[in-house]
Short mmCIF file of C-alpha atoms in Angstrom, two decimals:
data_model
loop_
_atom_site.label_atom_id
_atom_site.label_comp_id
_atom_site.label_asym_id
_atom_site.label_seq_id
_atom_site.Cartn_x
_atom_site.Cartn_y
_atom_site.Cartn_z
CA MET J 1 124.91 116.86 114.57
CA LYS J 2 124.10 114.00 117.05
CA HIS J 3 121.58 112.54 114.60
CA VAL J 4 123.56 113.03 111.35
CA SER J 5 126.32 110.60 110.42
CA PHE J 6 129.61 111.79 108.95
CA ARG J 7 128.98 109.84 105.73
CA ILE J 8 125.65 111.82 105.12
CA ILE J 9 127.43 115.06 105.64
CA ALA J 10 130.38 114.12 103.38
CA LEU J 11 127.84 113.12 100.67
CA CYS J 12 125.96 116.33 100.98
CA ILE J 13 129.26 118.34 100.75
CA LEU J 14 130.75 116.46 97.80
CA LEU J 15 127.62 115.67 95.64
CA PRO J 16 126.56 119.28 94.90
CA PRO J 17 129.67 120.25 93.00
CA ILE J 18 129.98 117.00 91.39
CA CYS J 19 126.33 117.04 90.29
CA TYR J 20 126.86 120.63 89.14
CA GLY J 21 129.70 119.70 87.03
CA PHE J 22 127.82 116.87 85.26
CA THR J 23 124.81 119.01 84.88
CA VAL J 24 126.70 121.90 83.23
CA ARG J 25 128.45 119.60 80.89
CA GLY J 26 125.02 117.71 79.98
CA LEU J 27 123.35 121.24 79.68
CA GLU J 28 126.29 122.39 77.40
CA TYR J 29 125.92 119.17 75.27
CA TYR J 30 122.18 119.52 74.89
CA LEU J 31 122.32 123.30 74.08
CA ALA J 32 125.09 122.74 71.57
CA ARG J 33 122.91 120.07 69.73
CA LYS J 34 119.88 122.25 70.06
CA TYR J 35 121.47 125.49 68.78
CA THR J 36 123.25 123.48 65.84
CA ARG J 37 119.95 122.21 64.60
CA ASP J 38 118.27 125.73 64.96
CA VAL J 39 121.23 127.52 63.37
CA GLU J 40 121.18 125.07 60.26
CA GLN J 41 117.41 125.71 59.86
CA VAL J 42 117.52 129.60 60.21
CA CYS J 43 121.00 130.56 58.86
CA VAL J 44 119.99 130.51 55.09
CA GLY J 45 116.60 132.21 55.33
CA ASP J 46 114.94 133.02 52.08
CA THR J 47 116.80 131.08 49.33
CA ALA J 48 114.70 132.79 46.56
CA ARG J 49 116.07 136.15 47.50
CA LEU J 50 119.64 134.79 47.80
CA LEU J 51 119.39 133.21 44.31
CA ARG J 52 117.90 136.53 42.81
CA GLY J 53 121.11 138.35 44.20
CA GLY J 54 119.01 140.54 46.53
CA ILE J 55 121.61 140.05 49.33
CA ARG J 56 124.98 138.36 49.94
CA LEU J 57 124.85 134.85 51.55
CA LYS J 58 127.23 135.75 54.19
CA ASP J 59 125.16 138.86 55.10
CA ALA J 60 121.92 136.93 55.19
CA ILE J 61 123.54 134.36 57.48
CA ARG J 62 124.94 137.02 59.88
CA ALA J 63 121.50 138.73 60.10
CA ASN J 64 119.55 135.53 60.56
CA ILE J 65 121.99 133.98 63.26
CA ASP J 66 122.31 137.38 65.06
CA ARG J 67 118.48 137.66 65.12
CA TYR J 68 118.21 133.98 66.36
CA LEU J 69 120.81 134.52 69.14
CA GLN J 70 119.06 137.67 70.31
CA HIS J 71 115.92 135.60 71.13
CA GLN J 72 117.68 133.09 73.30
CA ARG J 73 117.16 134.12 76.71
CA LEU J 74 119.77 131.65 78.16
CA LEU J 75 122.46 133.67 76.51
CA SER J 76 121.87 136.42 78.95
CA TRP J 77 121.85 134.11 81.99
CA GLY J 78 125.42 132.93 81.66
CA VAL J 79 125.30 130.73 78.51
CA LYS J 80 128.00 131.72 75.70
CA ALA J 81 127.33 130.25 72.29
CA THR J 82 130.12 130.52 69.66
CA VAL J 83 128.78 129.91 66.13
CA TRP J 84 130.69 129.02 63.01
CA VAL J 85 129.31 128.56 59.55
CA THR J 86 131.57 127.28 56.95
CA THR J 87 131.25 125.89 53.37
CA GLY J 88 132.55 122.68 51.95
CA HIS J 89 135.86 124.44 50.90
CA ARG J 90 136.35 125.77 54.46
CA ILE J 91 135.33 129.27 53.73
CA VAL J 92 134.04 131.03 56.95
CA LEU J 93 130.72 132.77 56.36
CA TYR J 94 130.03 133.52 60.13
CA PRO J 95 131.32 135.02 62.15
CA ALA J 96 132.14 137.78 59.60
CA PRO J 97 135.74 139.24 59.64
CA VAL J 98 136.02 142.39 61.66
CA ASP J 99 136.30 144.58 58.33
CA GLU J 100 133.07 143.16 57.14
CA THR J 101 130.91 143.80 60.29
CA GLY J 102 128.16 146.41 59.92
CA PRO J 103 124.73 146.25 58.27
CA PRO J 104 124.22 144.03 55.31
CA LEU J 105 125.16 145.59 51.88
CA ILE J 106 122.93 145.51 49.09
CA SER J 107 124.74 145.72 45.71
CA ASN J 108 123.35 146.53 42.35
CA GLU J 109 125.48 143.67 40.90
CA ALA J 110 122.72 141.34 41.48
CA PRO J 111 123.88 138.59 38.93
CA GLU J 112 127.27 138.58 40.31
CA ILE J 113 125.88 138.15 43.87
CA ALA J 114 123.48 135.52 42.78
CA SER J 115 126.17 133.56 41.16
CA GLU J 116 128.30 133.76 44.33
CA ASN J 117 125.32 132.68 46.41
CA TYR J 118 124.67 129.82 44.33
CA SER J 119 128.36 128.72 44.33
CA LEU J 120 128.39 128.90 48.18
CA LEU J 121 125.17 126.96 48.58
CA HIS J 122 126.36 124.46 46.02
CA ASP J 123 129.46 123.86 48.15
CA GLY J 124 127.13 122.97 51.07
CA LEU J 125 127.09 124.81 54.48
CA THR J 126 128.11 123.37 57.99
CA ALA J 127 127.01 125.01 61.11
CA THR J 128 128.88 124.36 64.46
CA VAL J 129 127.94 125.72 67.77
CA ASP J 130 130.26 125.59 70.87
CA VAL J 131 128.25 126.28 74.10
CA LYS J 132 129.96 127.26 77.40
CA VAL J 133 128.12 127.76 80.62
CA GLU J 134 130.27 130.49 82.36
CA PHE J 135 130.58 130.18 86.27
CA GLY J 136 129.29 133.19 88.15
CA HIS J 137 126.28 134.02 86.04
CA LEU J 138 122.59 133.49 86.89
CA LEU J 139 122.11 130.11 85.22
CA PRO J 140 125.02 128.23 86.85
CA ASN J 141 124.61 130.01 90.22
CA ALA J 142 120.91 128.76 90.04
CA ILE J 143 121.92 125.16 89.20
CA LEU J 144 124.58 125.17 92.09
CA GLY J 145 122.13 126.80 94.48
CA ALA J 146 119.59 124.19 93.75
CA TYR J 147 121.91 121.34 94.54
CA ILE J 148 123.25 123.07 97.76
CA PHE J 149 119.49 123.66 98.73
CA PHE J 150 118.62 120.04 98.11
CA ALA J 151 121.86 118.83 100.07
CA LEU J 152 120.66 121.12 102.96
CA LEU J 153 117.26 119.70 102.65
CA SER J 154 118.48 116.17 102.81
CA ILE J 155 120.73 116.96 105.88
CA TYR J 156 117.59 118.50 107.47
CA GLY J 157 115.45 115.55 106.69
CA VAL J 158 118.01 113.07 108.01
CA TYR J 159 118.33 115.29 111.01
CA ARG J 160 114.52 115.36 111.50
CA THR J 161 114.33 111.56 111.02
CA GLY J 162 116.98 111.15 113.68
CA ILE J 163 115.33 113.34 116.05
CA GLN J 164 111.98 111.39 115.55
CA LYS J 165 113.98 108.10 116.02
CA THR J 166 115.44 109.39 119.18
CA LYS J 167 112.05 110.50 120.56
CA GLN J 168 110.50 107.08 119.65
CA GLU J 169 113.39 105.40 121.38
CA GLU J 170 113.00 107.61 124.41
CA ALA J 171 109.17 106.88 124.33
CA ARG J 172 110.13 103.09 124.23
CA ILE J 173 112.61 103.42 127.10
CA ASN J 174 110.10 105.45 129.17
CA GLU J 175 107.38 102.78 128.57
CA LYS J 176 109.86 100.05 129.48
CA ILE J 177 110.65 101.85 132.62
CA GLU J 178 106.84 102.32 133.47
CA ARG J 179 106.39 98.62 132.77
CA LEU J 180 109.34 97.79 135.14
CA LEU J 181 107.92 100.05 137.77
CA ARG J 182 104.59 98.32 137.60
CA GLN J 183 106.36 94.98 137.77
CA GLU J 184 108.25 96.14 140.64
CA GLN J 185 105.02 97.22 142.34
CA ASP J 186 103.44 93.79 141.58
CA PHE J 187 106.46 91.92 142.89
CA SER J 188 106.20 93.95 146.13
CA GLU J 189 102.49 93.19 146.47
CA ARG J 190 103.19 89.42 145.78
CA LEU J 191 106.12 89.61 148.32
CA GLU J 192 103.89 90.85 151.04
CA SER J 193 101.37 88.10 150.14
CA LEU J 194 104.04 85.54 150.45
CA LYS J 195 105.09 86.87 153.87
CA GLU J 196 101.48 86.62 154.98
CA GLU J 197 101.29 83.19 153.38
CA ARG J 198 104.75 81.98 155.11
CA GLU J 199 103.19 83.18 158.51
CA ARG J 200 100.03 81.09 157.77
CA VAL J 201 102.07 78.20 156.83
CA SER J 202 104.34 78.42 159.91
CA ALA J 203 101.23 78.41 162.08
CA GLU J 204 99.86 75.41 160.39
CA ARG J 205 103.15 73.67 160.84
CA ASP J 206 103.17 74.22 164.49
CA ARG J 207 99.68 72.88 164.84
CA LEU J 208 100.54 69.75 162.63
CA GLU J 209 103.60 69.14 164.85
CA LYS J 210 101.44 69.19 167.94
CA THR J 211 98.97 66.96 166.30
CA LEU J 212 101.76 64.57 165.35
CA GLU J 213 103.26 64.41 168.86
CA ALA J 214 99.66 63.33 170.11
CA GLU J 215 99.34 60.83 167.47
CA LYS J 216 102.65 59.37 168.32
CA ARG J 217 101.62 59.07 172.01
CA LYS J 218 98.39 57.38 171.01
CA ALA J 219 100.17 54.99 168.44
CA GLY J 220 102.71 53.94 171.20
CA SER J 221 99.83 52.89 173.40
CA ASN J 222 98.12 50.86 170.46
CA GLU J 223 101.49 49.44 169.11
CA ALA J 224 101.17 46.02 171.05
CA GLY J 225 97.68 45.36 169.91
CA LEU J 226 98.73 46.20 166.21
CA PHE J 227 101.63 43.62 166.31
CA ASP J 228 99.02 40.90 167.40
CA GLU J 229 96.73 41.98 164.62
CA ILE J 230 99.57 41.83 162.01
CA VAL J 231 100.53 38.25 163.13
CA GLU J 232 97.00 36.99 162.65
CA LEU J 233 96.62 38.72 159.35
CA ASP J 234 99.82 37.08 158.24
CA GLU J 235 98.72 33.47 159.24
CA GLN J 236 95.37 34.26 157.42
CA LEU J 237 97.18 35.30 154.29
CA THR J 238 99.20 32.05 154.32
CA ARG J 239 96.14 29.94 154.44
CA ASN J 240 94.49 31.86 151.58
CA LEU J 241 97.74 31.43 149.39
CA ARG J 242 97.72 27.64 150.19
CA LEU J 243 94.13 27.41 149.21
CA GLN J 244 94.62 29.43 145.97
CA GLU J 245 97.45 27.11 144.91
CA GLN J 246 95.17 24.06 145.28
CA GLN J 247 92.37 25.70 143.12
CA GLN J 248 94.81 26.69 140.39
CA ALA J 249 95.92 23.10 140.28
CA GLU J 250 92.41 21.86 140.01
CA ILE J 251 91.72 24.56 137.21
CA LYS J 252 94.72 23.40 135.27
CA SER J 253 93.62 19.84 135.49
CA LEU J 254 90.11 20.73 134.24
CA TYR J 255 91.65 22.63 131.22
CA ASP J 256 93.71 19.55 130.34
CA LYS J 257 90.65 17.42 130.23
CA ILE J 258 88.64 19.99 128.11
CA ASN J 259 91.55 20.25 125.63
CA GLY J 260 91.78 16.41 125.31
CA PHE J 261 87.88 16.28 124.62
CA GLU J 262 88.26 18.91 122.04
CA LYS J 263 91.09 17.15 120.29
CA GLU J 264 89.17 13.97 120.49
CA LEU J 265 86.07 15.44 118.91
CA LYS J 266 87.98 16.98 116.17
CA THR J 267 89.92 13.63 115.37
CA HIS J 268 86.73 11.68 115.18
CA ALA J 269 84.43 14.47 113.61
CA PRO J 270 83.62 13.50 109.97
CA LYS J 271 84.75 15.96 107.22
CA GLY J 272 81.21 15.97 105.73
CA ARG J 273 79.70 17.18 109.02
CA GLU J 274 82.11 20.07 109.13
CA ILE J 275 81.17 21.14 105.64
CA ASP J 276 77.43 20.90 106.38
CA ILE J 277 77.95 23.02 109.39
CA LEU J 278 79.94 25.66 107.26
CA ALA J 279 77.23 25.62 104.59
CA LYS J 280 74.35 26.22 107.13
CA ARG J 281 76.57 28.91 108.82
CA PHE J 282 77.15 30.83 105.46
CA GLY J 283 73.46 30.59 104.68
CA ALA J 284 72.38 31.93 108.00
CA LEU J 285 74.94 34.74 108.18
CA TYR J 286 75.14 36.01 104.57
CA LYS J 287 71.78 36.53 103.07
CA ASN J 288 72.69 38.66 100.10
CA ILE J 289 75.09 36.09 98.52
CA SER J 290 75.24 32.41 97.80
CA VAL J 291 78.21 29.97 98.46
CA HIS J 292 78.73 27.02 96.10
CA GLU J 293 79.18 23.56 97.79
CA HIS J 294 82.58 23.42 95.96
CA ALA J 295 83.61 26.75 97.62
CA VAL J 296 82.42 25.41 101.16
CA GLY J 297 84.54 22.48 100.66
CA GLY J 298 87.58 24.43 99.74
CA PHE J 299 87.07 26.82 102.62
CA ALA J 300 87.03 23.82 104.99
CA GLY J 301 90.41 22.89 103.83
CA LEU J 302 92.04 26.20 104.87
CA THR J 303 94.19 26.91 107.93
CA GLU J 304 92.35 28.85 110.71
CA GLU J 305 94.14 32.02 109.87
CA MET J 306 93.25 31.77 106.29
CA LYS J 307 89.82 31.01 107.24
CA LEU J 308 89.47 34.21 109.05
CA ARG J 309 90.83 36.21 105.98
CA GLY J 310 88.69 34.32 103.55
CA GLU J 311 85.49 34.89 105.64
CA GLU J 312 86.34 38.56 105.75
CA ILE J 313 86.25 38.63 101.89
CA ILE J 314 83.00 36.80 101.92
CA HIS J 315 81.54 39.31 104.58
CA ARG J 316 82.57 42.15 102.32
CA LEU J 317 81.00 40.67 99.27
CA ASN J 318 77.74 40.31 101.25
CA GLU J 319 77.82 44.00 102.67
CA ALA J 320 79.74 45.95 100.17
CA PRO J 321 80.75 44.14 96.97
CA ASP J 322 81.91 47.16 95.15
CA HIS J 323 84.65 47.74 97.60
CA VAL J 324 86.09 44.28 97.30
CA PRO J 325 89.59 44.65 95.64
CA ILE J 326 89.49 42.45 92.62
CA LYS J 327 92.64 41.04 91.07
CA ARG J 328 91.56 39.96 87.66
CA LYS J 329 88.74 38.61 85.41
CA VAL J 330 89.44 34.86 85.11
CA PHE J 331 87.28 34.31 82.00
CA SER J 332 86.06 36.80 79.34
CA PRO J 333 82.44 37.29 78.71
CA LYS J 334 82.83 35.95 75.12
CA GLY J 335 80.96 32.55 75.46
CA ARG J 336 81.55 32.41 79.17
CA GLU J 337 80.18 33.97 82.21
CA ALA J 338 82.43 36.61 83.95
CA VAL J 339 84.19 35.07 87.06
CA TRP J 340 86.29 37.25 89.14
CA GLU J 341 89.45 36.28 91.34
CA VAL J 342 90.14 37.92 94.70
CA LEU J 343 93.17 37.35 96.79
CA PHE J 344 93.56 37.12 100.44
CA SER J 345 96.13 36.25 103.15
CA TYR J 346 98.64 36.26 100.30
CA ASN J 347 98.31 32.74 99.17
CA GLY J 348 94.46 32.43 99.37
CA ARG J 349 92.24 32.53 96.28
CA LEU J 350 88.41 33.38 96.07
CA TYR J 351 86.30 33.17 92.85
CA PHE J 352 82.86 34.58 92.39
CA ARG J 353 80.40 35.43 89.72
CA ARG J 354 77.26 37.58 89.41
CA SER J 355 73.94 35.83 88.28
CA ARG J 356 71.47 37.48 85.87
CA ASP J 357 69.62 39.04 88.85
CA LYS J 358 73.13 40.41 89.92
CA ARG J 359 73.26 38.17 92.94
CA ILE J 360 76.77 37.20 93.93
CA GLU J 361 77.73 33.51 94.07
CA VAL J 362 81.01 32.31 95.56
CA ILE J 363 81.95 29.41 93.37
CA ALA J 364 85.40 28.48 94.63
CA VAL J 365 87.73 29.14 97.69
CA GLY J 366 91.32 27.68 97.91
CA THR J 367 95.01 28.32 97.96
CA LYS J 368 97.72 28.60 95.06
CA ASN J 369 98.16 24.96 95.24
CA THR J 370 94.50 24.19 94.36
CA GLN J 371 94.25 27.05 91.82
CA THR J 372 94.37 24.62 88.83
CA ARG J 373 91.74 22.31 90.15
CA ASP J 374 89.51 25.28 91.04
CA LEU J 375 89.92 26.79 87.65
CA GLU J 376 88.98 23.48 85.84
CA PHE J 377 85.75 23.44 88.04
CA ILE J 378 85.05 26.94 87.15
CA ASP J 379 85.68 26.19 83.42
CA ARG J 380 83.16 23.56 83.56
CA ILE J 381 80.27 25.36 85.28
CA SER J 382 80.82 28.80 83.63
CA LYS J 383 79.81 27.81 80.17
CA LYS J 384 76.55 29.52 79.10
CA PRO J 385 74.02 27.52 77.65
#
């Protein structure tokens, strides 16, 4: 019982009688309903004969029910059925009293019998069947035996499952042992290899120690010459540092002069010349677009950082105008050309339009402070003829 738990054994012992009890009660309930329906259908039999007075109603009911019960095989397997047939006035028609048992009587007083039968049928008939499955007979024993068989089969299945799990566990343990044995063998081989490696390293260490001693002796003989060479190198380094400081001072002086010249050129350079230079520069770099003179002048008034951002937008208009993020349309096409506004560097504003040949023209570049003046200029030049 190593592979079967106590709970399973307890369930297999307790469940068969419990299931047997529920099955017997259910079978009794089912058979009682079935027999009741069947008895209600067969108990009366031929009503025409009854109404003619050919046989008493109670005799016909007894004959029909006895015949029906004789054909029920379960009644011989341990099922006991008790049948009652009564009228609406509680007159028991089945089972017949002891003194009335025997073969059905046929009387010559047919009118009286017919009247009696009609009266009983008019009162209504009620059939009741009480079914009991008696212990110790074939059917209940078969039910109990089936549950015991399934309980034993369940225990056997659990036992077999436990055996299979145990075998699988033993197989895993054996596999793990084999793996550990292989690892042990690998470790032993590695240990031997490490021992050989240690011997080789030890021999190499001895050789290096001997070489080191020889180098120490050689270094001792050259130490005096090395100190003289170090002193000479130190003096040469000092001279080089002094010369480098002089060169740095000359370079700084030259940078100061260059910056002064640049400031002087910027101070005296005319504004118009800067615009001309920008216009030529835009014309040479950006062949796919045109830049209006007003836009060049506005661009010249920007700070250096905003010029970089603004020229980036001009470059994108020249290369890929469809990818330029447009903020809004400044003027509606109704009576005026469509002019588009693009933001750059947060405060910068650029305005462009497309000519009839789809060529882009940058007509104004400025900041938020020059926006009003730029829009007035755009308003003047954007009117269609």
